[in-house]
């Protein structure tokens, strides 16, 4: 296999499903799923996923470039690696998803849906992750980086969304996220159906959903905008020095979720509202019949506002700054 993305977009299985070079051996496990094992023993295992939303192409292109270097033996590998293109079908059609949002279905939530492409894929990806993590010993360090781009523009152009985690976040993981150029980190405080939440909850992996800019079609991305993330990922794969951290990311935590309950749902924001736009206490954010959603804290910031979601789904998150942390880290 020479080009993992081309191969995946072709919708055909590769002629050769495994191989090796001086650095590593690789195995194609399923459509868009490739496992790499370095010849040298390692105590680390990394899952890198992109294309969970099929139209978020820049991270797919970045990952593909690194994968092709690994396949060609041009890059050393210092950890066990599982690479996933999440939604090949949606990637081929240039859509976020076909029937339902794959990144809401993990942790068995796919079972609540009628049989469809995304539900099957969520099930398959859960199986693949389980097999991958269980192949290592229990001391193995597990990280999962899920790469996305956002639907809308943002005050912080690159940021990470962290799933609920019971234990402390590893310092080297937080440092890697800063080195990858993330300007903000958003910490969830409740469980969710995302891929990274699944890795965190079921396998205690340090995981993050990276939002690396705006979604554009294949070939239209200015990959130089993603150079910090790309360089940090390359360094992680090959055990090289990370890019320098200019400023540690600001921290936010989720204060409330805006949910669409019915057809009557109205979100009081427009398509130009940027992620991390601030709203003062008391602002009416959304209405849904007789339900109203207001800003509760002195100031809250919106993330991922999207009125066009299915009933019962998240139409936006409201955040507060984690002031205690931001002040002690001196990043303001
Ligand atoms: Zn996405």
XYZ file of N, CA and C in Angstrom, residues 56-302:
741
model
N -14.151 16.600 7.401
C -13.096 17.304 8.132
C -11.746 16.798 7.635
N -11.340 17.379 6.510
C -10.332 16.741 5.672
C -8.891 17.052 6.057
N -8.626 18.249 6.612
C -7.222 18.628 6.872
C -6.519 17.619 7.788
N -7.134 17.237 8.903
C -6.456 16.250 9.751
C -6.260 14.909 9.045
N -7.174 14.544 8.159
C -7.024 13.293 7.406
C -5.775 13.382 6.535
N -5.588 14.535 5.896
C -4.431 14.710 5.022
C -3.124 14.693 5.821
N -3.151 15.315 6.998
C -1.949 15.327 7.846
C -1.591 13.905 8.287
N -2.588 13.191 8.767
C -2.343 11.822 9.242
C -1.881 10.949 8.080
N -2.494 11.141 6.924
C -2.142 10.319 5.775
C -0.670 10.487 5.388
N -0.201 11.728 5.431
C 1.201 12.001 5.091
C 2.138 11.221 6.027
N 1.829 11.251 7.327
C 2.683 10.544 8.297
C 2.584 9.029 8.107
N 1.377 8.542 7.848
C 1.169 7.107 7.630
C 1.961 6.638 6.420
N 1.925 7.430 5.342
C 2.643 7.026 4.131
C 4.159 6.995 4.358
N 4.647 7.914 5.208
C 6.073 7.883 5.552
C 6.407 6.610 6.332
N 5.509 6.220 7.238
C 5.724 4.975 8.002
C 5.708 3.765 7.073
N 4.737 3.725 6.167
C 4.618 2.591 5.238
C 5.863 2.473 4.360
N 6.408 3.633 3.980
C 7.564 3.637 3.082
C 8.879 3.422 3.833
N 8.817 3.282 5.162
C 10.038 3.086 5.944
C 10.859 4.350 6.092
N 10.235 5.517 5.836
C 10.961 6.790 5.901
C 10.879 7.435 7.270
N 10.134 6.827 8.185
C 9.958 7.420 9.514
C 10.080 6.321 10.553
N 10.807 6.607 11.634
C 10.900 5.624 12.713
C 9.609 5.662 13.535
N 9.345 4.562 14.215
C 8.144 4.477 15.041
C 8.556 3.977 16.419
N 8.142 4.725 17.446
C 8.564 4.418 18.812
C 7.430 3.892 19.679
N 6.273 3.664 19.083
C 5.153 3.176 19.884
C 4.247 2.300 19.024
N 3.405 1.517 19.673
C 2.379 0.801 18.915
C 1.359 1.835 18.455
N 0.910 1.699 17.227
C 0.076 2.748 16.639
C -1.114 2.137 15.908
N -2.284 2.685 16.202
C -3.488 2.327 15.451
C -4.003 3.596 14.794
N -4.082 3.568 13.461
C -4.564 4.733 12.717
C -5.958 4.422 12.177
N -6.871 5.370 12.382
C -8.261 5.146 11.978
C -8.771 6.336 11.165
N -9.270 6.063 9.964
C -10.110 7.036 9.268
C -11.542 6.633 9.590
N -12.218 7.486 10.355
C -13.453 7.078 11.030
C -14.600 6.717 10.107
N -14.869 7.559 9.138
C -16.063 7.389 8.292
C -15.713 7.396 6.815
N -15.142 6.304 6.308
C -14.761 6.297 4.894
C -15.923 6.655 3.958
N -17.098 6.158 4.277
C -18.268 6.423 3.431
C -18.581 7.933 3.390
N -18.570 8.564 4.555
C -18.833 10.008 4.614
C -17.682 10.799 3.985
N -16.440 10.293 4.113
C -15.296 10.952 3.468
C -15.470 10.941 1.957
N -15.932 9.804 1.431
C -16.112 9.705 -0.031
C -17.171 10.676 -0.523
N -18.205 10.905 0.280
C -19.278 11.803 -0.166
C -19.063 13.231 0.306
N -17.965 13.482 1.050
C -17.666 14.844 1.492
C -18.652 15.384 2.503
N -19.273 14.486 3.237
C -20.283 14.905 4.208
C -19.802 14.662 5.633
N -20.386 15.406 6.564
C -20.089 15.204 7.986
C -20.480 13.774 8.387
N -21.670 13.349 7.978
C -22.106 11.972 8.205
C -23.222 11.632 7.231
N -23.571 10.343 7.161
C -24.641 9.920 6.250
C -25.994 9.942 6.956
N -26.130 9.151 8.022
C -27.424 9.021 8.692
C -27.450 9.667 10.075
N -26.415 9.462 10.848
C -26.373 10.108 12.163
C -24.918 10.360 12.551
N -24.724 11.244 13.505
C -23.391 11.703 13.880
C -22.637 10.588 14.608
N -21.610 10.056 13.935
C -20.827 8.945 14.507
C -20.266 9.292 15.884
N -19.911 10.567 16.069
C -19.242 10.927 17.325
C -20.212 11.140 18.495
N -21.433 10.632 18.353
C -22.399 10.599 19.459
C -22.759 9.157 19.819
N -22.164 8.186 19.103
C -22.673 6.808 19.169
C -21.821 5.864 20.000
N -20.664 6.345 20.487
C -19.749 5.421 21.151
C -20.209 5.080 22.569
N -19.563 4.067 23.121
C -19.951 3.577 24.438
C -21.271 2.812 24.365
N -21.500 2.163 23.223
C -22.702 1.345 23.058
C -23.946 2.132 22.685
N -23.827 3.469 22.550
C -25.018 4.265 22.209
C -25.552 3.918 20.827
N -24.685 3.351 19.973
C -25.119 2.922 18.637
C -26.274 1.923 18.727
N -26.389 1.207 19.833
C -27.474 0.214 19.950
C -28.853 0.855 20.004
N -28.897 2.153 20.334
C -30.192 2.840 20.411
C -30.681 3.275 19.036
N -29.851 3.032 18.000
C -30.227 3.483 16.658
C -30.617 2.299 15.788
N -31.469 2.574 14.801
C -31.752 1.531 13.819
C -30.447 1.221 13.084
N -30.384 0.042 12.518
C -29.187 -0.390 11.803
C -28.855 0.616 10.701
N -27.699 1.240 10.791
C -27.254 2.123 9.716
C -25.733 2.131 9.682
N -25.188 2.835 8.677
C -23.746 2.817 8.466
C -22.959 3.279 9.684
N -23.399 4.396 10.290
C -22.648 4.929 11.437
C -22.738 4.009 12.648
N -23.921 3.434 12.868
C -24.078 2.533 14.022
C -23.142 1.330 13.874
N -23.080 0.777 12.669
C -22.169 -0.360 12.432
C -20.717 0.031 12.603
N -20.401 1.230 12.127
C -19.005 1.668 12.203
C -18.600 1.920 13.665
N -19.492 2.501 14.452
C -19.179 2.737 15.870
C -18.898 1.399 16.561
N -19.705 0.417 16.278
C -19.519 -0.919 16.859
C -18.158 -1.498 16.452
N -17.858 -1.385 15.161
C -16.592 -1.901 14.624
C -15.393 -1.195 15.264
N -15.486 0.122 15.377
C -14.360 0.873 15.946
C -14.179 0.542 17.428
N -15.262 0.334 18.125
C -15.146 -0.077 19.540
C -14.407 -1.415 19.639
N -14.764 -2.367 18.765
C -14.091 -3.683 18.780
C -12.599 -3.534 18.489
N -12.298 -2.726 17.484
C -10.899 -2.571 17.070
C -10.067 -1.939 18.184
N -10.637 -0.938 18.853
C -9.913 -0.300 19.957
C -9.687 -1.294 21.090
N -10.702 -2.042 21.402
C -10.591 -3.005 22.499
C -9.468 -4.014 22.219
N -9.451 -4.550 21.011
C -8.412 -5.513 20.647
C -7.029 -4.872 20.711
N -6.945 -3.653 20.216
C -5.652 -2.953 20.194
C -5.127 -2.697 21.607
N -5.968 -2.163 22.481
C -5.505 -1.857 23.838
C -5.170 -3.145 24.591
N -5.963 -4.175 24.363
C -5.749 -5.397 25.132
C -4.530 -6.187 24.669
N -4.011 -5.849 23.482
C -2.813 -6.538 23.001
C -1.572 -6.129 23.801
N -1.622 -4.956 24.433
C -0.488 -4.502 25.233
C -0.625 -4.995 26.662
N 0.439 -4.821 27.460
C 0.285 -5.194 28.867
C -0.420 -4.063 29.613
N -0.824 -4.330 30.856
C -1.672 -3.355 31.543
C -0.893 -2.119 31.992
N 0.435 -2.187 31.918
C 1.258 -1.027 32.273
C 1.414 -0.065 31.085
N 0.995 -0.502 29.930
C 1.227 0.281 28.716
C 0.560 1.663 28.824
N 1.277 2.679 28.351
C 0.728 4.043 28.366
C -0.164 4.216 27.144
N -1.430 4.562 27.387
C -2.408 4.652 26.309
C -2.822 6.101 26.065
N -2.639 6.533 24.829
C -3.124 7.852 24.416
C -4.028 7.673 23.200
N -5.026 8.552 23.100
C -5.879 8.586 21.922
C -6.073 10.043 21.499
N -5.659 10.351 20.276
C -5.833 11.689 19.712
C -6.828 11.586 18.566
N -7.953 12.260 18.700
C -8.994 12.223 17.673
C -9.039 13.602 17.012
N -8.680 13.654 15.735
C -8.453 14.935 15.064
C -9.667 15.366 14.253
N -10.087 16.587 14.490
C -11.269 17.149 13.813
C -10.981 18.562 13.327
N -11.920 19.088 12.527
C -11.997 20.534 12.308
C -13.432 20.938 12.617
N -13.622 22.197 13.007
C -14.939 22.646 13.467
C -15.766 23.170 12.293
N -17.089 23.221 12.499
C -17.998 23.712 11.466
C -17.849 25.223 11.300
N -17.641 25.932 12.401
C -17.609 27.390 12.335
C -16.264 27.945 12.780
N -16.089 29.229 12.580
C -14.874 29.891 13.027
C -14.837 29.971 14.541
N -13.685 30.378 15.077
C -13.507 30.300 16.522
C -12.540 31.372 17.000
N -12.811 31.919 18.186
C -11.851 32.848 18.799
C -10.536 32.134 19.086
N -10.601 30.900 19.507
C -9.400 30.075 19.604
C -9.419 29.174 18.379
N -8.492 29.381 17.446
C -8.606 28.641 16.187
C -8.305 27.159 16.371
N -7.469 26.813 17.346
C -7.164 25.400 17.580
C -7.343 25.113 19.063
N -8.121 24.106 19.353
C -8.383 23.808 20.760
C -8.680 22.323 20.926
N -8.654 21.890 22.180
C -8.899 20.485 22.474
C -10.093 20.336 23.393
N -10.854 19.264 23.190
C -11.980 18.957 24.073
C -11.653 17.660 24.800
N -11.630 17.754 26.124
C -11.188 16.642 26.963
C -12.398 15.937 27.558
N -12.458 14.605 27.432
C -13.592 13.896 28.012
C -13.510 13.867 29.532
N -14.623 13.526 30.136
C -14.633 13.310 31.582
C -13.549 12.298 31.941
N -12.803 12.585 33.013
C -11.757 11.657 33.451
C -11.727 11.677 34.969
N -11.714 10.508 35.571
C -11.762 10.434 37.035
C -10.412 10.735 37.666
N -9.340 10.307 37.010
C -8.006 10.531 37.578
C -7.383 11.788 36.959
N -6.251 12.202 37.513
C -5.573 13.414 37.022
C -5.063 13.188 35.593
N -5.014 14.258 34.832
C -4.470 14.167 33.477
C -2.953 14.073 33.543
N -2.349 13.169 32.791
C -0.883 13.070 32.808
C -0.237 14.370 32.296
N 0.796 14.828 32.997
C 1.465 16.073 32.611
C 2.027 16.017 31.194
N 2.601 14.854 30.834
C 3.208 14.803 29.492
C 2.151 14.861 28.391
N 0.940 14.400 28.709
C -0.152 14.497 27.735
C -0.558 15.968 27.562
N -0.738 16.677 28.672
C -1.099 18.103 28.606
C 0.003 18.895 27.899
N 1.244 18.525 28.168
C 2.355 19.223 27.516
C 2.326 18.974 26.005
N 2.020 17.744 25.615
C 1.952 17.453 24.179
C 0.863 18.307 23.513
N -0.281 18.435 24.164
C -1.387 19.224 23.590
C -0.981 20.689 23.416
N -0.235 21.203 24.385
C 0.261 22.589 24.265
C 1.255 22.691 23.110
N 2.132 21.701 22.998
C 3.131 21.712 21.920
C 2.483 21.572 20.549
N 1.297 20.955 20.523
C 0.578 20.802 19.255
C -0.120 22.094 18.834
N 0.055 23.147 19.628
C -0.451 24.463 19.243
C -1.864 24.766 19.712
N -2.401 23.947 20.598
C -3.768 24.215 21.061
C -3.772 25.458 21.954
N -4.740 26.325 21.695
C -4.821 27.584 22.455
C -5.753 27.471 23.648
N -6.583 26.463 23.640
C -7.540 26.288 24.734
C -7.840 24.811 24.911
N -8.163 24.443 26.133
C -8.635 23.092 26.440
C -9.975 23.210 27.146
N -10.930 22.416 26.701
C -12.274 22.416 27.283
C -12.475 21.081 27.990
N -12.807 21.141 29.264
C -12.948 19.914 30.054
C -14.416 19.574 30.269
N -14.800 18.393 29.766
C -16.160 17.899 30.020
C -16.281 17.439 31.464
N -17.477 17.529 32.005
C -17.694 17.055 33.372
C -18.784 15.986 33.443
N -19.284 15.604 32.266
C -20.282 14.523 32.218
C -19.901 13.574 31.079
N -20.399 12.339 31.135
C -20.089 11.384 30.065
C -20.714 11.811 28.740
N -20.171 11.299 27.634
C -20.722 11.601 26.321
C -20.477 10.443 25.371
N -21.030 10.555 24.174
C -20.913 9.468 23.206
C -19.764 9.636 22.241
N -18.755 10.444 22.622
C -17.647 10.680 21.691
C -16.642 9.527 21.728
N -15.853 9.475 20.672
C -14.818 8.444 20.544
C -13.804 8.575 21.688
N -13.415 9.818 22.001
C -12.405 10.005 23.049
C -12.970 9.672 24.428
N -14.252 9.919 24.617
C -14.834 9.524 25.906
C -14.798 8.004 26.059
N -15.061 7.311 24.975
C -15.018 5.844 25.011
C -13.625 5.351 25.436
N -12.579 5.910 24.836
C -11.207 5.501 25.177
C -10.870 5.813 26.623
N -11.334 6.957 27.082
C -11.041 7.382 28.445
C -11.776 6.506 29.446
N -13.065 6.316 29.218
C -13.882 5.595 30.189
C -13.564 4.099 30.226
N -13.431 3.475 29.070
C -13.293 2.024 29.029
C -11.852 1.537 29.116
N -10.904 2.369 28.732
C -9.514 1.905 28.683
C -8.560 2.824 29.434
N -9.121 3.807 30.111
C -8.324 4.767 30.870
C -7.212 5.393 30.028
N -7.482 5.567 28.753
C -6.517 6.258 27.891
C -6.592 7.755 28.156
N -5.451 8.443 28.043
C -5.470 9.904 28.014
C -5.914 10.283 26.607
N -7.061 10.952 26.491
C -7.607 11.180 25.156
C -8.087 12.613 25.000
N -8.035 13.077 23.769
C -8.457 14.456 23.476
C -9.011 14.525 22.062
N -10.100 15.272 21.921
C -10.645 15.610 20.606
C -10.022 16.931 20.196
N -9.163 16.898 19.177
C -8.486 18.125 18.754
C -9.276 18.792 17.636
N -9.576 20.064 17.814
C -10.262 20.850 16.785
C -9.221 21.776 16.172
N -8.890 21.511 14.904
C -7.694 22.138 14.338
C -7.971 23.238 13.314
N -9.209 23.728 13.256
C -9.493 24.790 12.293
C -10.824 24.526 11.648
N -11.029 25.086 10.466
C -12.336 24.989 9.830
C -12.375 23.890 8.772
N -13.534 23.261 8.642
C -13.704 22.158 7.689
C -13.726 22.682 6.250
N -12.852 22.115 5.403
C -12.812 22.459 3.976
C -12.673 21.170 3.174
N -13.026 21.184 1.854
C -12.909 19.944 1.053
C -11.455 19.494 0.877
N -11.270 18.216 0.516
C -9.947 17.671 0.233
C -9.228 18.553 -0.781
N -7.947 18.831 -0.525
C -7.149 19.601 -1.467
C -7.261 21.103 -1.274
N -8.245 21.575 -0.471
C -8.437 23.021 -0.274
C -7.794 23.523 1.012
N -7.131 22.637 1.739
C -6.591 23.020 3.034
C -5.205 23.641 2.909
N -4.977 24.681 3.683
C -3.641 25.227 3.819
C -2.992 24.502 5.001
N -2.247 23.447 4.691
C -1.741 22.590 5.759
C -0.692 23.293 6.618
N -0.176 24.448 6.153
C 0.789 25.173 6.985
C 0.136 25.671 8.272
N -1.203 25.874 8.227
C -1.919 26.310 9.433
C -1.908 25.234 10.513
N -1.610 24.013 10.105
C -1.682 22.890 11.027
C -0.282 22.377 11.389
N 0.736 23.204 11.112
C 2.101 22.681 11.210
C 2.471 22.278 12.634
N 1.999 23.024 13.652
C 2.366 22.670 15.027
C 1.800 21.297 15.381
N 0.537 21.072 15.032
C -0.085 19.779 15.337
C 0.614 18.660 14.563
N 0.902 18.941 13.309
C 1.566 17.929 12.478
C 2.959 17.603 13.049
N 3.713 18.637 13.404
C 5.074 18.417 13.920
C 5.031 17.692 15.260
N 4.064 18.050 16.105
C 3.959 17.400 17.414
C 3.588 15.923 17.239
N 2.740 15.649 16.273
C 2.347 14.260 16.016
C 3.545 13.460 15.466
N 4.262 14.062 14.541
C 5.449 13.401 13.983
C 6.459 13.110 15.092
N 6.667 14.082 15.986
C 7.624 13.910 17.082
C 7.181 12.788 18.013
N 5.874 12.717 18.240
C 5.349 11.672 19.125
C 5.571 10.279 18.521
N 5.314 10.143 17.232
C 5.485 8.848 16.566
C 6.943 8.401 16.615
N 7.827 9.334 16.376
C 9.227 8.969 16.179
C 10.099 9.228 17.396
N 9.503 9.695 18.506
C 10.268 9.920 19.726
C 11.258 11.067 19.592
N 10.867 12.115 18.830
C 11.734 13.280 18.663
C 11.292 14.385 19.619
N 12.093 15.469 19.684
C 11.759 16.600 20.559
C 10.491 17.285 20.054
N 9.634 17.694 20.975
C 8.387 18.369 20.612
C 8.664 19.815 20.211
N 7.757 20.408 19.401
C 7.881 21.843 19.122
C 7.783 22.631 20.440
N 8.399 23.832 20.495
C 8.332 24.611 21.736
C 6.902 25.093 22.014
N 6.570 25.263 23.285
C 5.255 25.783 23.683
C 5.379 27.288 23.869
N 4.613 28.051 23.070
C 4.670 29.506 23.212
C 3.873 29.962 24.423
N 2.650 29.475 24.512
C 1.778 29.872 25.612
C 0.940 28.667 25.994
N 0.827 28.349 27.283
C -0.011 27.197 27.643
C -1.477 27.496 27.311
N -2.246 26.483 26.931
C -3.639 26.723 26.562
C -4.470 27.232 27.747
N -5.423 28.123 27.444
C -6.416 28.531 28.453
C -7.315 27.348 28.762
N -7.827 27.302 29.977
C -8.708 26.175 30.318
C -10.139 26.633 30.547
N -11.052 25.843 30.029
C -12.491 26.057 30.211
C -13.104 24.751 30.690
N -14.224 24.876 31.412
C -14.990 23.667 31.674
C -16.438 23.883 31.264
N -17.118 22.785 30.981
C -18.494 22.869 30.501
C -19.394 23.229 31.675
N -20.208 24.281 31.504
C -21.136 24.677 32.568
C -22.530 24.135 32.309
N -22.968 24.113 31.064
C -24.277 23.552 30.744
C -24.337 23.188 29.267
N -25.291 22.342 28.957
C -25.501 21.937 27.571
C -26.824 22.498 27.075
N -26.825 22.992 25.841
C -28.080 23.387 25.187
C -28.551 22.168 24.392
N -29.782 21.733 24.657
C -30.290 20.532 24.000
C -31.515 20.882 23.162
N -31.590 20.284 21.997
C -32.787 20.445 21.171
C -33.767 19.334 21.524
N -34.927 19.727 22.060
C -35.898 18.720 22.475
C -37.008 18.521 21.449
N -37.310 19.558 20.663
C -38.493 19.448 19.788
C -38.302 20.242 18.501
N -39.294 20.159 17.642
C -39.291 20.921 16.387
C -39.346 22.418 16.652
N -39.840 22.791 17.836
C -40.017 24.218 18.155
C -38.707 24.883 18.576
N -37.626 24.119 18.600
C -36.357 24.640 19.114
C -35.860 25.846 18.304
N -35.491 26.905 19.029
C -34.892 28.082 18.398
C -33.615 28.427 19.150
N -32.520 28.551 18.422
C -31.241 28.927 19.031
C -31.014 30.405 18.730
N -30.786 31.213 19.782
C -30.639 32.655 19.574
C -29.190 33.027 19.278
N -28.665 32.405 18.250
C -27.341 32.748 17.736
C -27.455 32.596 16.230
N -26.529 33.182 15.488
C -26.636 32.990 14.042
C -25.417 32.252 13.514
N -25.394 32.067 12.212
C -24.355 31.225 11.627
C -22.977 31.869 11.735
N -22.947 33.170 12.077
C -21.653 33.854 12.193
C -21.116 33.832 13.626
N -21.900 33.309 14.555
C -21.443 33.272 15.950
C -20.223 32.347 16.069
N -19.120 32.916 16.528
C -17.886 32.128 16.619
C -17.891 31.254 17.869
N -17.190 30.129 17.800
C -16.942 29.357 19.009
C -16.188 30.231 20.014
N -16.508 30.089 21.276
C -15.913 30.848 22.387
C -16.397 32.300 22.432
N -17.511 32.610 21.743
C -18.140 33.919 21.930
C -18.709 33.984 23.346
N -18.470 35.122 24.023
C -18.906 35.285 25.422
C -20.312 35.879 25.484
N -21.106 35.420 26.447
C -22.436 35.975 26.703
C -22.562 36.278 28.193
N -23.139 37.452 28.559
C -23.302 37.769 29.984
C -24.455 37.013 30.621
N -24.393 36.952 31.953
C -25.421 36.265 32.738
C -26.816 36.767 32.349
N -27.751 35.859 32.236
C -29.130 36.217 31.949
C -29.485 36.222 30.469
N -28.491 36.124 29.582
C -28.783 36.119 28.144
C -29.627 34.893 27.790
N -30.698 35.132 27.030
C -31.526 34.022 26.553
C -30.796 33.358 25.389
N -30.436 32.080 25.559
C -29.631 31.376 24.555
C -30.491 30.593 23.579
N -31.536 29.973 24.093
C -32.370 29.120 23.241
C -33.747 28.976 23.864
N -34.742 28.712 22.993
C -36.107 28.434 23.442
C -36.577 27.166 22.778
N -37.402 26.438 23.491
C -37.913 25.182 22.953
C -39.303 24.994 23.557
N -40.340 25.493 22.846
C -41.676 25.506 23.448
C -41.660 26.391 24.681
N -42.041 25.834 25.824
C -42.027 26.669 27.040
C -40.712 26.552 27.813
N -39.746 25.801 27.287
C -38.440 25.714 27.954
C -37.542 26.854 27.472
N -36.805 27.445 28.422
C -35.856 28.497 28.047
C -34.496 28.215 28.647
N -33.473 28.558 27.888
C -32.105 28.296 28.362
C -31.364 29.626 28.441
N -30.893 29.983 29.642
C -30.223 31.260 29.890
C -28.761 31.036 30.303
N -27.958 32.063 30.145
C -26.617 32.053 30.727
C -26.766 32.135 32.243
N -26.159 31.184 32.945
C -26.336 31.108 34.399
C -25.189 31.751 35.169
N -23.978 31.584 34.696
C -22.809 32.141 35.386
C -22.596 33.591 34.935
N -21.663 34.285 35.587
C -21.410 35.690 35.258
C -21.116 35.855 33.761
N -20.382 34.912 33.224
C -20.066 34.970 31.795
C -19.868 33.535 31.308
N -20.516 33.216 30.218
C -20.344 31.886 29.644
C -19.983 32.030 28.169
N -19.271 31.036 27.671
C -18.788 31.042 26.285
C -19.433 29.888 25.542
N -19.854 30.144 24.311
C -20.541 29.074 23.571
C -19.538 28.249 22.770
